[in-house]
Amino acid sequence: MRKRGFFNSRLRPEEDNADAINLTPLIDMVFILLIFFLVTASFIRESSVTVRRPQAATALPQSGAELIVTITADEQIWLNDAVVDIRRLRARIEELKLTSSKRSAIILADQQTSTGLLVKTMDQLRLAGFADISVAASSAGEAL
């Protein structure tokens, strides 16, 4: 009869298979969790242009806007990280082919922006079918 020692038991392949840990289900579970978190994560869209928003004591947080239009201090209109002329704004919005029925937009206007350009931008958004248009402002306690 053969002695079973530490070295003798390690040489038998049939016993090694019984002690092995199968990592395949663990890897599958990690990938499923990764896909789940990527799909359910809410992505926050922000403008790539920095503006100094005017302050308002009654400013409320707004979320879920379908479109963000930014107006800089030198009165450039930005839509999806590109400068757009006010005369082409409506056409550019219609080219985006937004599918949401909510049709809400936020205008991030610099505090130095003229009121005339802000009104023209709001008018172009309304002509493009947006009913819910908000103008972004900083709350009184928020830093600029």
JSON list of N, CA and C in Angstrom, two decimals, residues 72-111:
[
{"chain": "A", "resi": 72, "resn": "THR", "atom": "N", "xyz": [-22.53, 82.90, -24.39]},
{"chain": "A", "resi": 72, "resn": "THR", "atom": "CA", "xyz": [-21.36, 83.41, -23.68]},
{"chain": "A", "resi": 72, "resn": "THR", "atom": "C", "xyz": [-21.43, 84.92, -23.54]},
{"chain": "A", "resi": 73, "resn": "ALA", "atom": "N", "xyz": [-20.47, 85.50, -22.80]},
{"chain": "A", "resi": 73, "resn": "ALA", "atom": "CA", "xyz": [-20.43, 86.95, -22.58]},
{"chain": "A", "resi": 73, "resn": "ALA", "atom": "C", "xyz": [-20.20, 87.72, -23.88]},
{"chain": "A", "resi": 74, "resn": "ASP", "atom": "N", "xyz": [-19.46, 87.11, -24.82]},
{"chain": "A", "resi": 74, "resn": "ASP", "atom": "CA", "xyz": [-19.24, 87.78, -26.11]},
{"chain": "A", "resi": 74, "resn": "ASP", "atom": "C", "xyz": [-20.34, 87.43, -27.12]},
{"chain": "A", "resi": 75, "resn": "GLU", "atom": "N", "xyz": [-21.48, 86.91, -26.59]},
{"chain": "A", "resi": 75, "resn": "GLU", "atom": "CA", "xyz": [-22.71, 86.65, -27.34]},
{"chain": "A", "resi": 75, "resn": "GLU", "atom": "C", "xyz": [-22.56, 85.61, -28.44]},
{"chain": "A", "resi": 76, "resn": "GLN", "atom": "N", "xyz": [-21.78, 84.57, -28.15]},
{"chain": "A", "resi": 76, "resn": "GLN", "atom": "CA", "xyz": [-21.73, 83.40, -29.02]},
{"chain": "A", "resi": 76, "resn": "GLN", "atom": "C", "xyz": [-22.73, 82.38, -28.48]},
{"chain": "A", "resi": 77, "resn": "ILE", "atom": "N", "xyz": [-23.44, 81.74, -29.38]},
{"chain": "A", "resi": 77, "resn": "ILE", "atom": "CA", "xyz": [-24.41, 80.72, -29.00]},
{"chain": "A", "resi": 77, "resn": "ILE", "atom": "C", "xyz": [-23.78, 79.35, -29.25]},
{"chain": "A", "resi": 78, "resn": "TRP", "atom": "N", "xyz": [-23.76, 78.53, -28.21]},
{"chain": "A", "resi": 78, "resn": "TRP", "atom": "CA", "xyz": [-23.17, 77.19, -28.29]},
{"chain": "A", "resi": 78, "resn": "TRP", "atom": "C", "xyz": [-24.27, 76.14, -28.17]},
{"chain": "A", "resi": 79, "resn": "LEU", "atom": "N", "xyz": [-24.25, 75.18, -29.08]},
{"chain": "A", "resi": 79, "resn": "LEU", "atom": "CA", "xyz": [-25.17, 74.06, -29.07]},
{"chain": "A", "resi": 79, "resn": "LEU", "atom": "C", "xyz": [-24.36, 72.80, -29.32]},
{"chain": "A", "resi": 80, "resn": "ASN", "atom": "N", "xyz": [-24.34, 71.90, -28.38]},
{"chain": "A", "resi": 80, "resn": "ASN", "atom": "CA", "xyz": [-23.57, 70.65, -28.50]},
{"chain": "A", "resi": 80, "resn": "ASN", "atom": "C", "xyz": [-22.10, 70.91, -28.86]},
{"chain": "A", "resi": 81, "resn": "ASP", "atom": "N", "xyz": [-21.46, 71.76, -28.10]},
{"chain": "A", "resi": 81, "resn": "ASP", "atom": "CA", "xyz": [-20.03, 72.05, -28.22]},
{"chain": "A", "resi": 81, "resn": "ASP", "atom": "C", "xyz": [-19.63, 72.66, -29.57]},
{"chain": "A", "resi": 82, "resn": "ALA", "atom": "N", "xyz": [-20.55, 73.35, -30.21]},
{"chain": "A", "resi": 82, "resn": "ALA", "atom": "CA", "xyz": [-20.25, 74.05, -31.46]},
{"chain": "A", "resi": 82, "resn": "ALA", "atom": "C", "xyz": [-20.96, 75.39, -31.47]},
{"chain": "A", "resi": 83, "resn": "VAL", "atom": "N", "xyz": [-20.29, 76.39, -32.02]},
{"chain": "A", "resi": 83, "resn": "VAL", "atom": "CA", "xyz": [-20.88, 77.72, -32.12]},
{"chain": "A", "resi": 83, "resn": "VAL", "atom": "C", "xyz": [-21.91, 77.72, -33.25]},
{"chain": "A", "resi": 84, "resn": "VAL", "atom": "N", "xyz": [-23.07, 78.31, -32.96]},
{"chain": "A", "resi": 84, "resn": "VAL", "atom": "CA", "xyz": [-24.16, 78.36, -33.93]},
{"chain": "A", "resi": 84, "resn": "VAL", "atom": "C", "xyz": [-24.61, 79.80, -34.06]},
{"chain": "A", "resi": 85, "resn": "ASP", "atom": "N", "xyz": [-24.86, 80.25, -35.28]},
{"chain": "A", "resi": 85, "resn": "ASP", "atom": "CA", "xyz": [-25.41, 81.58, -35.52]},
{"chain": "A", "resi": 85, "resn": "ASP", "atom": "C", "xyz": [-26.89, 81.56, -35.13]},
{"chain": "A", "resi": 86, "resn": "ILE", "atom": "N", "xyz": [-27.39, 82.68, -34.62]},
{"chain": "A", "resi": 86, "resn": "ILE", "atom": "CA", "xyz": [-28.79, 82.77, -34.19]},
{"chain": "A", "resi": 86, "resn": "ILE", "atom": "C", "xyz": [-29.75, 82.46, -35.34]},
{"chain": "A", "resi": 87, "resn": "ARG", "atom": "N", "xyz": [-29.35, 82.80, -36.57]},
{"chain": "A", "resi": 87, "resn": "ARG", "atom": "CA", "xyz": [-30.21, 82.54, -37.73]},
{"chain": "A", "resi": 87, "resn": "ARG", "atom": "C", "xyz": [-30.26, 81.06, -38.09]},
{"chain": "A", "resi": 88, "resn": "ARG", "atom": "N", "xyz": [-29.27, 80.27, -37.64]},
{"chain": "A", "resi": 88, "resn": "ARG", "atom": "CA", "xyz": [-29.23, 78.83, -37.93]},
{"chain": "A", "resi": 88, "resn": "ARG", "atom": "C", "xyz": [-29.62, 77.98, -36.73]},
{"chain": "A", "resi": 89, "resn": "LEU", "atom": "N", "xyz": [-29.92, 78.60, -35.60]},
{"chain": "A", "resi": 89, "resn": "LEU", "atom": "CA", "xyz": [-30.19, 77.85, -34.37]},
{"chain": "A", "resi": 89, "resn": "LEU", "atom": "C", "xyz": [-31.38, 76.91, -34.53]},
{"chain": "A", "resi": 90, "resn": "ARG", "atom": "N", "xyz": [-32.49, 77.41, -35.05]},
{"chain": "A", "resi": 90, "resn": "ARG", "atom": "CA", "xyz": [-33.68, 76.57, -35.22]},
{"chain": "A", "resi": 90, "resn": "ARG", "atom": "C", "xyz": [-33.40, 75.39, -36.15]},
{"chain": "A", "resi": 91, "resn": "ALA", "atom": "N", "xyz": [-32.71, 75.64, -37.25]},
{"chain": "A", "resi": 91, "resn": "ALA", "atom": "CA", "xyz": [-32.39, 74.55, -38.20]},
{"chain": "A", "resi": 91, "resn": "ALA", "atom": "C", "xyz": [-31.47, 73.52, -37.55]},
{"chain": "A", "resi": 92, "resn": "ARG", "atom": "N", "xyz": [-30.50, 73.97, -36.77]},
{"chain": "A", "resi": 92, "resn": "ARG", "atom": "CA", "xyz": [-29.58, 73.04, -36.09]},
{"chain": "A", "resi": 92, "resn": "ARG", "atom": "C", "xyz": [-30.31, 72.19, -35.06]},
{"chain": "A", "resi": 93, "resn": "ILE", "atom": "N", "xyz": [-31.28, 72.80, -34.36]},
{"chain": "A", "resi": 93, "resn": "ILE", "atom": "CA", "xyz": [-32.06, 72.04, -33.38]},
{"chain": "A", "resi": 93, "resn": "ILE", "atom": "C", "xyz": [-32.90, 70.99, -34.09]},
{"chain": "A", "resi": 94, "resn": "GLU", "atom": "N", "xyz": [-33.50, 71.36, -35.21]},
{"chain": "A", "resi": 94, "resn": "GLU", "atom": "CA", "xyz": [-34.31, 70.41, -35.97]},
{"chain": "A", "resi": 94, "resn": "GLU", "atom": "C", "xyz": [-33.47, 69.31, -36.59]},
{"chain": "A", "resi": 95, "resn": "GLU", "atom": "N", "xyz": [-32.20, 69.59, -36.90]},
{"chain": "A", "resi": 95, "resn": "GLU", "atom": "CA", "xyz": [-31.29, 68.56, -37.42]},
{"chain": "A", "resi": 95, "resn": "GLU", "atom": "C", "xyz": [-30.95, 67.51, -36.37]},
{"chain": "A", "resi": 96, "resn": "LEU", "atom": "N", "xyz": [-31.02, 67.89, -35.09]},
{"chain": "A", "resi": 96, "resn": "LEU", "atom": "CA", "xyz": [-30.71, 66.94, -34.02]},
{"chain": "A", "resi": 96, "resn": "LEU", "atom": "C", "xyz": [-31.74, 65.82, -33.93]},
{"chain": "A", "resi": 97, "resn": "LYS", "atom": "N", "xyz": [-32.94, 66.05, -34.42]},
{"chain": "A", "resi": 97, "resn": "LYS", "atom": "CA", "xyz": [-34.02, 65.06, -34.42]},
{"chain": "A", "resi": 97, "resn": "LYS", "atom": "C", "xyz": [-34.23, 64.48, -33.03]},
{"chain": "A", "resi": 98, "resn": "LEU", "atom": "N", "xyz": [-34.49, 65.34, -32.08]},
{"chain": "A", "resi": 98, "resn": "LEU", "atom": "CA", "xyz": [-34.73, 64.93, -30.70]},
{"chain": "A", "resi": 98, "resn": "LEU", "atom": "C", "xyz": [-36.04, 64.17, -30.63]},
{"chain": "A", "resi": 99, "resn": "THR", "atom": "N", "xyz": [-36.04, 63.04, -29.92]},
{"chain": "A", "resi": 99, "resn": "THR", "atom": "CA", "xyz": [-37.20, 62.15, -29.93]},
{"chain": "A", "resi": 99, "resn": "THR", "atom": "C", "xyz": [-38.08, 62.27, -28.70]},
{"chain": "A", "resi": 100, "resn": "SER", "atom": "N", "xyz": [-37.64, 62.98, -27.70]},
{"chain": "A", "resi": 100, "resn": "SER", "atom": "CA", "xyz": [-38.42, 63.07, -26.47]},
{"chain": "A", "resi": 100, "resn": "SER", "atom": "C", "xyz": [-39.68, 63.90, -26.69]},
{"chain": "A", "resi": 101, "resn": "SER", "atom": "N", "xyz": [-40.74, 63.49, -26.04]},
{"chain": "A", "resi": 101, "resn": "SER", "atom": "CA", "xyz": [-41.98, 64.26, -26.14]},
{"chain": "A", "resi": 101, "resn": "SER", "atom": "C", "xyz": [-42.01, 65.40, -25.12]},
{"chain": "A", "resi": 102, "resn": "LYS", "atom": "N", "xyz": [-41.06, 65.40, -24.19]},
{"chain": "A", "resi": 102, "resn": "LYS", "atom": "CA", "xyz": [-41.01, 66.42, -23.14]},
{"chain": "A", "resi": 102, "resn": "LYS", "atom": "C", "xyz": [-40.65, 67.78, -23.71]},
{"chain": "A", "resi": 103, "resn": "ARG", "atom": "N", "xyz": [-39.70, 67.82, -24.63]},
{"chain": "A", "resi": 103, "resn": "ARG", "atom": "CA", "xyz": [-39.28, 69.05, -25.31]},
{"chain": "A", "resi": 103, "resn": "ARG", "atom": "C", "xyz": [-38.98, 70.19, -24.33]},
{"chain": "A", "resi": 104, "resn": "SER", "atom": "N", "xyz": [-38.03, 69.96, -23.45]},
{"chain": "A", "resi": 104, "resn": "SER", "atom": "CA", "xyz": [-37.62, 71.00, -22.52]},
{"chain": "A", "resi": 104, "resn": "SER", "atom": "C", "xyz": [-36.17, 71.40, -22.80]},
{"chain": "A", "resi": 105, "resn": "ALA", "atom": "N", "xyz": [-35.87, 72.68, -22.56]},
{"chain": "A", "resi": 105, "resn": "ALA", "atom": "CA", "xyz": [-34.54, 73.20, -22.83]},
{"chain": "A", "resi": 105, "resn": "ALA", "atom": "C", "xyz": [-34.11, 74.13, -21.69]},
{"chain": "A", "resi": 106, "resn": "ILE", "atom": "N", "xyz": [-32.80, 74.22, -21.51]},
{"chain": "A", "resi": 106, "resn": "ILE", "atom": "CA", "xyz": [-32.22, 75.14, -20.54]},
{"chain": "A", "resi": 106, "resn": "ILE", "atom": "C", "xyz": [-31.27, 76.06, -21.30]},
{"chain": "A", "resi": 107, "resn": "ILE", "atom": "N", "xyz": [-31.40, 77.36, -21.04]},
{"chain": "A", "resi": 107, "resn": "ILE", "atom": "CA", "xyz": [-30.48, 78.33, -21.63]},
{"chain": "A", "resi": 107, "resn": "ILE", "atom": "C", "xyz": [-29.52, 78.77, -20.54]},
{"chain": "A", "resi": 108, "resn": "LEU", "atom": "N", "xyz": [-28.23, 78.55, -20.75]},
{"chain": "A", "resi": 108, "resn": "LEU", "atom": "CA", "xyz": [-27.19, 79.01, -19.84]},
{"chain": "A", "resi": 108, "resn": "LEU", "atom": "C", "xyz": [-26.64, 80.31, -20.41]},
{"chain": "A", "resi": 109, "resn": "ALA", "atom": "N", "xyz": [-27.14, 81.42, -19.93]},
{"chain": "A", "resi": 109, "resn": "ALA", "atom": "CA", "xyz": [-26.73, 82.72, -20.45]},
{"chain": "A", "resi": 109, "resn": "ALA", "atom": "C", "xyz": [-25.80, 83.40, -19.46]},
{"chain": "A", "resi": 110, "resn": "ASP", "atom": "N", "xyz": [-24.74, 83.98, -19.96]},
{"chain": "A", "resi": 110, "resn": "ASP", "atom": "CA", "xyz": [-23.82, 84.74, -19.12]},
{"chain": "A", "resi": 110, "resn": "ASP", "atom": "C", "xyz": [-24.54, 85.99, -18.63]},
{"chain": "A", "resi": 111, "resn": "GLN", "atom": "N", "xyz": [-24.13, 86.49, -17.48]},
{"chain": "A", "resi": 111, "resn": "GLN", "atom": "CA", "xyz": [-24.80, 87.67, -16.92]},
{"chain": "A", "resi": 111, "resn": "GLN", "atom": "C", "xyz": [-24.56, 88.92, -17.76]}
]
